[in-house]
Coordinates of C-alpha atoms in Angstrom, one line a residue:
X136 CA 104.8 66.8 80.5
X137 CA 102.2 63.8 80.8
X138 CA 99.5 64.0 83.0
X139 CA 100.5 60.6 84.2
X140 CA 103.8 62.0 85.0
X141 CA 102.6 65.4 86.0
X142 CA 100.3 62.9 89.0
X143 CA 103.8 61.5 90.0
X144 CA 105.6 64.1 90.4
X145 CA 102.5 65.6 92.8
X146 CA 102.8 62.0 94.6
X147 CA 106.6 61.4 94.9
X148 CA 106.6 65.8 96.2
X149 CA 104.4 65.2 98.6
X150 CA 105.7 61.5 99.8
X151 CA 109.0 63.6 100.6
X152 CA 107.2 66.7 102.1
X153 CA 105.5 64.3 104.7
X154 CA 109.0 63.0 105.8
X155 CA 111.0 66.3 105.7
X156 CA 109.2 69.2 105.3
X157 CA 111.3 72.3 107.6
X158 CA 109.4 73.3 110.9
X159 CA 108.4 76.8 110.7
X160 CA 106.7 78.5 113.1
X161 CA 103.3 79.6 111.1
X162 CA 102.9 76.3 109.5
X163 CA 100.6 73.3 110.7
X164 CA 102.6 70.6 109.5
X165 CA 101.0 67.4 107.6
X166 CA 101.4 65.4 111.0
X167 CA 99.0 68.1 113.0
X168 CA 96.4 67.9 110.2
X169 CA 96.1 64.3 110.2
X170 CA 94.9 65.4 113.3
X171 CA 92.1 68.0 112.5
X172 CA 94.3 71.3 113.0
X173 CA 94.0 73.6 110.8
X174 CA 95.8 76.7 109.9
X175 CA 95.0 80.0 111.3
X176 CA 94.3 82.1 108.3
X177 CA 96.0 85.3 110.1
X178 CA 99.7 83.3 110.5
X179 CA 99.5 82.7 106.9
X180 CA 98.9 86.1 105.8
X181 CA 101.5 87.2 108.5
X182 CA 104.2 85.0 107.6
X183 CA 103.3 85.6 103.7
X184 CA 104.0 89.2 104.1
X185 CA 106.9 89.0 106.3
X186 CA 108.4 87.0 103.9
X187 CA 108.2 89.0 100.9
X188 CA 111.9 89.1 99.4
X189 CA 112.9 88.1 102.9
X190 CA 114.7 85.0 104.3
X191 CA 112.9 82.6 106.1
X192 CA 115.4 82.9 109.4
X193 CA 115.1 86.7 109.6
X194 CA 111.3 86.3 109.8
X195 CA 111.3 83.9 112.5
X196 CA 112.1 86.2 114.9
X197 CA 109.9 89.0 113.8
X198 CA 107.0 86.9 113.3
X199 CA 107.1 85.3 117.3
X200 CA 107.2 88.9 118.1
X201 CA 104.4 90.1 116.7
X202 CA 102.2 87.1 117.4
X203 CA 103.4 87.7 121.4
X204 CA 102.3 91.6 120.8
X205 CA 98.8 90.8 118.5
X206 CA 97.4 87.5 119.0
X207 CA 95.0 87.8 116.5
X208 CA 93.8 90.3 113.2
X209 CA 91.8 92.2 115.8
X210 CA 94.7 93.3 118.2
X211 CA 96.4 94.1 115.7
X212 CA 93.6 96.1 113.9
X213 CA 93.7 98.1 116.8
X214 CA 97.6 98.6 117.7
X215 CA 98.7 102.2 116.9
X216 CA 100.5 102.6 113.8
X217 CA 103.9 103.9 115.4
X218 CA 104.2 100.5 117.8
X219 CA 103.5 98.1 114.3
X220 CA 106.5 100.1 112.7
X221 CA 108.8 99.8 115.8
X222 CA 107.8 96.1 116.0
X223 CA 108.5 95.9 112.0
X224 CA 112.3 97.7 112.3
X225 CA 114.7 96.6 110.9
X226 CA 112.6 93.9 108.1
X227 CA 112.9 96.4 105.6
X228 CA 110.5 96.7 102.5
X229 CA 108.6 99.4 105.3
X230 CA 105.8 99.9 103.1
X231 CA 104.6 95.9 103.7
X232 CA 103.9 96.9 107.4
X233 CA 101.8 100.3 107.0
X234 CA 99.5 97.6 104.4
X235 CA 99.6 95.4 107.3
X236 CA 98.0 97.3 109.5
X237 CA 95.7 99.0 106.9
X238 CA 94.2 95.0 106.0
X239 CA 94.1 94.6 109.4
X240 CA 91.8 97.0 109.9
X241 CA 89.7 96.1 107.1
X242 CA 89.4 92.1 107.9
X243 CA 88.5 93.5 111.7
X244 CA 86.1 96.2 111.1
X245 CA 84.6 95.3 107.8
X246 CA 84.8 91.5 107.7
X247 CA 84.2 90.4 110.8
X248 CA 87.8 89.2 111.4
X249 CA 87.6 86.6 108.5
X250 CA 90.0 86.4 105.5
X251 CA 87.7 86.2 102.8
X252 CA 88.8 82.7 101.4
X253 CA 89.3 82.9 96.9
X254 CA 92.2 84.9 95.5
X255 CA 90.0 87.6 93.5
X256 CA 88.7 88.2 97.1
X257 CA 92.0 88.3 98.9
X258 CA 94.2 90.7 96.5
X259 CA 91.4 93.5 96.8
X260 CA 92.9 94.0 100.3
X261 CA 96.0 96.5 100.4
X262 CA 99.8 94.9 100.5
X263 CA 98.3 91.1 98.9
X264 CA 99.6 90.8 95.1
X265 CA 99.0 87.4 93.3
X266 CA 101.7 85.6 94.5
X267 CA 100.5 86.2 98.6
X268 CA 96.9 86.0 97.6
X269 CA 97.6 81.9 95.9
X270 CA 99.5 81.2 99.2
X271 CA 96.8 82.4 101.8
X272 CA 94.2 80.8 99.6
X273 CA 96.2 77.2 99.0
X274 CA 97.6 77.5 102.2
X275 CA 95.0 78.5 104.9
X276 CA 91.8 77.3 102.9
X277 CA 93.2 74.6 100.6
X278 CA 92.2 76.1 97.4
X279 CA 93.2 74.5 94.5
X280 CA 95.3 77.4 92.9
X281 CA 98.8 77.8 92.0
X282 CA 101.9 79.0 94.2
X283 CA 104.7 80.8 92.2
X284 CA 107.2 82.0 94.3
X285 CA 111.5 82.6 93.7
X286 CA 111.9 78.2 94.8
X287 CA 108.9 77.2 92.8
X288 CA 110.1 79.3 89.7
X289 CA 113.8 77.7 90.0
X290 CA 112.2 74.0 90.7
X291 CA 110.3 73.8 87.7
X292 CA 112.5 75.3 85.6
X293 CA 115.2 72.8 86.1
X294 CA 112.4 70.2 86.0
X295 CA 111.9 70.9 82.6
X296 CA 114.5 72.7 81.3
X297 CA 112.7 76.0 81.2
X298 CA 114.9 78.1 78.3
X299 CA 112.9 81.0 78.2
X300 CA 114.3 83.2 80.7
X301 CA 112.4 84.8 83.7
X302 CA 110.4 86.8 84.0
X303 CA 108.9 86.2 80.8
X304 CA 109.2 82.4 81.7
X305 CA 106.4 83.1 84.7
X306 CA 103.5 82.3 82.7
X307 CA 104.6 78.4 81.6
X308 CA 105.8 77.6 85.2
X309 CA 102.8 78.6 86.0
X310 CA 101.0 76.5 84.1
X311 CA 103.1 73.4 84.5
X312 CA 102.4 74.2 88.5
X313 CA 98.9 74.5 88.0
X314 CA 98.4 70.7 85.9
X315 CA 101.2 68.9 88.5
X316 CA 99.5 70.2 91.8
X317 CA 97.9 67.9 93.9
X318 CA 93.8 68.1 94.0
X319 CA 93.6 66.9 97.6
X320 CA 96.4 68.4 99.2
X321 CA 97.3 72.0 97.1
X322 CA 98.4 73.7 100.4
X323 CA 101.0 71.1 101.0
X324 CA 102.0 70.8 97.9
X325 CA 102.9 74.6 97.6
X326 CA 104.6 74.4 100.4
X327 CA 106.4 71.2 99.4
X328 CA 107.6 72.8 96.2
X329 CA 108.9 75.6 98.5
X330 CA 110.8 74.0 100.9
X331 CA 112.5 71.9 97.7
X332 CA 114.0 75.0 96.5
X333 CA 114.6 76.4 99.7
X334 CA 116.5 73.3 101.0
X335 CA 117.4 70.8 97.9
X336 CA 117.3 72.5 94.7
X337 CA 119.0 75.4 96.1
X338 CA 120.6 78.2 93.8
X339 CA 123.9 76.9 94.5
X340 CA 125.3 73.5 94.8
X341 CA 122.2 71.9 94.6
X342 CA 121.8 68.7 96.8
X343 CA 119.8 66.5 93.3
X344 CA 121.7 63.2 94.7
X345 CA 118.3 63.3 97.3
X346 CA 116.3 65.2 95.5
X347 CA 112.8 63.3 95.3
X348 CA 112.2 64.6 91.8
X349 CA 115.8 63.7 90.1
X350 CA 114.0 61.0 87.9
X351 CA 111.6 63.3 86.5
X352 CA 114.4 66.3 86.1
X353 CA 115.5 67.4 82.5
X354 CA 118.0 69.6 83.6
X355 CA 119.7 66.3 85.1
X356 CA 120.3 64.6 82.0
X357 CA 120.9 67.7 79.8
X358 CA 122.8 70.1 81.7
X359 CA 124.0 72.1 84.7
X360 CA 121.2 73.0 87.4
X361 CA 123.1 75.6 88.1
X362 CA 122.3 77.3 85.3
X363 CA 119.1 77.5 85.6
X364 CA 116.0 79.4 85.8
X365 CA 117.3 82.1 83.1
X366 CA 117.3 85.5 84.2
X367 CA 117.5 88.7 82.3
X368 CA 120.7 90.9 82.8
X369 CA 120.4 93.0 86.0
X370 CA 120.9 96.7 85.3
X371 CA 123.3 98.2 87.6
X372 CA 122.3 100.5 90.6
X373 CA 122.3 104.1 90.8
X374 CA 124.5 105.2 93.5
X375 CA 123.0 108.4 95.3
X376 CA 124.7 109.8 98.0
X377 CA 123.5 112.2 101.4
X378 CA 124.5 112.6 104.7
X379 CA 123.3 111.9 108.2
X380 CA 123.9 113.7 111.3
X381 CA 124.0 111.7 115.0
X382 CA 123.7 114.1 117.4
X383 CA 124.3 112.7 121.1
X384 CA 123.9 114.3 124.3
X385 CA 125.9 114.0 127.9
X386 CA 123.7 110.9 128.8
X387 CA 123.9 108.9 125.5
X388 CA 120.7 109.7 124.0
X389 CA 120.3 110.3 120.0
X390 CA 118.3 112.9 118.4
X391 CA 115.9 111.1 116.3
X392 CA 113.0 112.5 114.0
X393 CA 110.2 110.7 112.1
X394 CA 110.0 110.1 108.3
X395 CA 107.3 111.4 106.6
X396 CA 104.3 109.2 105.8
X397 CA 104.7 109.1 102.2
X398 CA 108.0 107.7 100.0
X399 CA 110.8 105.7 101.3
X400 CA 111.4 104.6 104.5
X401 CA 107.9 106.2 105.0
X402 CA 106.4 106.6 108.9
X403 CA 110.2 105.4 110.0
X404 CA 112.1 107.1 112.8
X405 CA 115.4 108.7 111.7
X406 CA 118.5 110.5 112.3
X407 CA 118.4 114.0 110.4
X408 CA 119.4 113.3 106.9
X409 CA 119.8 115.2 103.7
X410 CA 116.7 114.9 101.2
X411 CA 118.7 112.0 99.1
X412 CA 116.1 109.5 97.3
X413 CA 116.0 107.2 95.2
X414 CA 115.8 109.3 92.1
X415 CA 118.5 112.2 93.3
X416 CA 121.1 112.7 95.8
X417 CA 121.0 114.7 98.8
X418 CA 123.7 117.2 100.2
X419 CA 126.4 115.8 101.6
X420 CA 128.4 118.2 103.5
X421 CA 128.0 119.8 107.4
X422 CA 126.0 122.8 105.6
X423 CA 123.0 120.9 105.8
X424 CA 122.8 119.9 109.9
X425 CA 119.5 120.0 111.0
X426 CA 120.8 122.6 114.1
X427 CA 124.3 124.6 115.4
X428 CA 126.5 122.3 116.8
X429 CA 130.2 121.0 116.9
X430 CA 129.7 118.6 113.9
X431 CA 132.3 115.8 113.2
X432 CA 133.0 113.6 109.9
X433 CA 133.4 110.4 111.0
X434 CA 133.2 108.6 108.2
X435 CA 130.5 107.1 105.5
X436 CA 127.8 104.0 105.4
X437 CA 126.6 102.1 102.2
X438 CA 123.2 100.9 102.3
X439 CA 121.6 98.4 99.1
X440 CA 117.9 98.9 98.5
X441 CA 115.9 97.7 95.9
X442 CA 116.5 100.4 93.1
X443 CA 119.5 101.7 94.4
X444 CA 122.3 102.2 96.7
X445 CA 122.9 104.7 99.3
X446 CA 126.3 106.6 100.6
X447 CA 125.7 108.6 103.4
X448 CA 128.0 110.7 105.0
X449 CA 128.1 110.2 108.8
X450 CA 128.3 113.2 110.8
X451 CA 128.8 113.1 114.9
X452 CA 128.2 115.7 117.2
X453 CA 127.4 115.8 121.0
X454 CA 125.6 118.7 122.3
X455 CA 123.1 119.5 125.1
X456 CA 121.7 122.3 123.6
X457 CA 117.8 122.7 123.3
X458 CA 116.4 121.8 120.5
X459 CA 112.8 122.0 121.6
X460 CA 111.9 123.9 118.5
X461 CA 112.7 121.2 116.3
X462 CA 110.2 118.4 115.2
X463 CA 112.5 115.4 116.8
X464 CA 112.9 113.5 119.9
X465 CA 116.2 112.9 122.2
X466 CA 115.9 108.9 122.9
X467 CA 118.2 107.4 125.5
X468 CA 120.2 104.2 125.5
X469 CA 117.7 102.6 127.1
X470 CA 114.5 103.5 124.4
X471 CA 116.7 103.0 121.7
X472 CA 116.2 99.7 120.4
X473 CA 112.1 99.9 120.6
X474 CA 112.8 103.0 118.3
X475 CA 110.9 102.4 114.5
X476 CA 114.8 102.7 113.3
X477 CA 115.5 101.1 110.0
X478 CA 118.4 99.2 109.3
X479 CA 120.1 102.0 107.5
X480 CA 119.6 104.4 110.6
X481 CA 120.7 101.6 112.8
X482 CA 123.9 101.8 110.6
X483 CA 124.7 105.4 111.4
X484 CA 124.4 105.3 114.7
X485 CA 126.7 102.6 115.0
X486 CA 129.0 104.5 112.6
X487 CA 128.8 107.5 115.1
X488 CA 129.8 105.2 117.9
X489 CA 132.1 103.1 116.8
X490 CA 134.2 106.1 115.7
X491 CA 133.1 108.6 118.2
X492 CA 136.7 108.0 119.8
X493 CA 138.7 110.0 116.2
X494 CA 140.0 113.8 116.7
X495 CA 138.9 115.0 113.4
X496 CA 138.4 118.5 113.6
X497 CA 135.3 120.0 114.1
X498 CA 133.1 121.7 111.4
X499 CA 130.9 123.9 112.9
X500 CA 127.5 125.3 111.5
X501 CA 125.9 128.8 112.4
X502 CA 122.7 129.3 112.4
X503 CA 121.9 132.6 111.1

C-alpha cells in the first residue's frame, strides 16, 4: 500500500469518524476536543479493561456504575477488594478486576495518581497487555502508536486482502496500522478504525455500500468480506462437569461462600460447588453437599468459559439448620443482588428457583 494512499485512507477514516463516530460514555468525542477537553486518562484505562473480550453495551452499564462508586484512580485505590468484585459481577473474565484494583493502587500510592503516559511504561502495571497499553497511550495521551484490536484486525484485513490467517497475520496488520495512522490525530484514528468494524465492516453482513473506505478495499473487488480475516480452526471445548448445591432457608435467603483467591472465578462469592476446573471435573452427585440436608435434583446449568464448558448439576434444598460452623454466609433476598455472584452462580440460583416447585424425591446426606 502507497504512502500516498496509506495518507488517504487516514484522511477519508477520520472525515467519517467526525460525522459518525458512536457516543460512548468514556470517550471525549472530536466535537468536545475542538473545544480543549481532554480525556481523563482513568476512563480510558477503565473502559479498556472493561472491554476486554466484552461488548461495548454490556460495559456501559458497568462502567456508569463504577464511575458513580470511584470518581477517580484514588477512590478506587482505596475501595475494599470485596465491594470492586461485587460492583464487577456478572462481567466475567474476574481476574481483570482483582488487576484493577491492584493498578489502582499503584498509580495512587506510587505515582501520584498519574498514568504514566508511553506504552513500555503502561504495560509494567498488572492487567495492561499491549493491546490496552496502545489504546491508553493513543487514546488518553495521543501517542502516536498503533491500536490492534478484534475490528481493527478484520478492517484491515479486508482492506487488503490479508491471506495469511490470524493470529499469525497480527504482525502485518500491524504494520499496515502503524504507516496509515494519522500523525495529528492517532487517538481518533484508533478509535475511528474501531467503530468501522464495530458498526460498518461488521463480521456479518457488512454494510461496504457506506463504508468510507470501499474505494481503497481489496476484498471488494476480489472477493467476499465475509470471508475475511482468516482464522485458524477452533479446537473444540472440554466439557467438565460438577455440581452445585442452593441451599434456601424459611425467609428466602441463599447460602453463599467465597471463592478462594487464586484460580478461576477467584475472590467470587458462590454457592457450594464440587472442585470441577478447568482441567478436571468435579463430583457430581448429592454425596458431595457441603452439610446434611433434604437435597433435591432439580436439574442441570451449562456455562461457556474461555477454555471450557461447564455442566453443573443443580441441587435444591431448604433448611434452617445452623450452619455456623461452616465458612459461608446466609444472604437474603434483599442482599442478594450486591452479592460478588458470577454469572454462572447467578444461573444456579435461578435454576433452584425456577424449579423449586417439582416433587423429585429427596436425597438425603448424613453427616457422619
Amino acid at each position: 500500500m502507497a504512502k500516498a494512499q496509506k495518507q488517504i485512507i487516514a484522511e477519508a477514516l477520520l472525515d467519517w469518524y467526525d460525522r459518525s463516530h458512536r457516543e460512548l460514555p468514556w470517550r471525549v468525542g472530536p466535537d468536545d476536543l475542538a473545544k480543549g477537553k481532554q480525556p481523563d486518562a482513568y476512563r480510558v484505562w477503565l473502559s479498556e479493561v472493561m472491554l476486554q473480550q466484552t461488548q461495548v453495551e454490556t460495559v456501559k452499564p458497568y462502567f456508569t456504575k463504577f464511575l458513580k462508586l470511584w470518581p477517580d484512580v484514588s477512590s478506587l485505590a482505596a475501595a475494599s477488594q470485596d465491594d470492586v468484585m461485587k460492583a464487577w459481577a456478572g462481567l466475567g473474565y474476574y481476574s481483570r478486576a482483582r488487576n484493577l484494583k491492584k493498578c489502582a493502587e499503584i498509580v495512587a500510592t506510587k505515582l501520584g495518581g498519574r498514568f504514566p503516559n508511553t506504552s513500555k511504561e503502561l504495560m509494567d502495571l498488572p492487567g495492561i497487555g499491549d493491546y490496552t497499553a496502545a489504546a491508553i497511550s493513543a487514546i488518553a495521551f495521543n501517542h502516536v502508536v498503533p491500536v490492534i484490536d478484534g475490528n481493527v484486525e478484520r478492517v484491515v484485513s479486508r482492506l487488503a486482502a490479508i491471506a495469511t490467517p490470524l493470529p499469525k497475520a497480527k504482525s502485518e496488520i500491524k504494520q499496515i496500522v502503524a504507516g496509515s495512522l494519522s500523525k495529528d490525530r492517532p487517538g481518533d484514528f484508533a478509535q475511528a478504525m474501531m467503530d468501522l468494524g464495530a458498526t460498518v465492516c461488521t463480521p456479518r453482513n457488512p454494510a461496504c455500500i457506506v463504508c468510507p473506505l470501499r474505494e481503497h478495499c481489496k476484498v471488494i473487488r476480489t472477493g467476499d468480506p465475509e470471508h475475511y480475516p482468516f482464522k485458524a480452526p477452533k479446537r473444540d471445548k472440554p466439557l467438565r462437569r460438577g455440581a452445585a448445591f442452593v441451599a434456601v432457608r424459611n425467609d428466602g435467603a441463599i447460602y453463599l461462600r467465597k471463592r478462594k483467591e487464586q484460580g478461576l472465578l477467584g475472590g467470587m462469592t458462590e454457592v457450594p460447588t464440587t472442585n470441577w476446573t478447568a482441567r478436571i471435573d468435579g463430583e457430581t452427585g448429592v454425596s458431595a453437599a457441603p452439610f446434611s440436608a433434604s437435597w433435591v435434583n432439580i436439574g442441570s446449568i451449562r456455562h461457556v468459559f474461555t477454555h471450557f464448558e461447564l455442566e453443573l448439576s443443580v441441587f435444591r434444598a431448604e433448611t434452617n439448620d445452623p450452619v455456623d460452623e461452616l465458612d459461608g454466609w446466609w444472604s437474603s433476598p434483599s442482599d442478594l443482588p450486591e452479592e460478588a455472584l458470577p454469572t454462572v452462580m447467578k444461573k444456579a440460583i435461578e435454576t433452584a428457583k425456577s424449579g423449586a416447585t417439582k416433587r423429585n424425591k429427596p436425597a438425603r446426606r448424613q453427616l457422619a
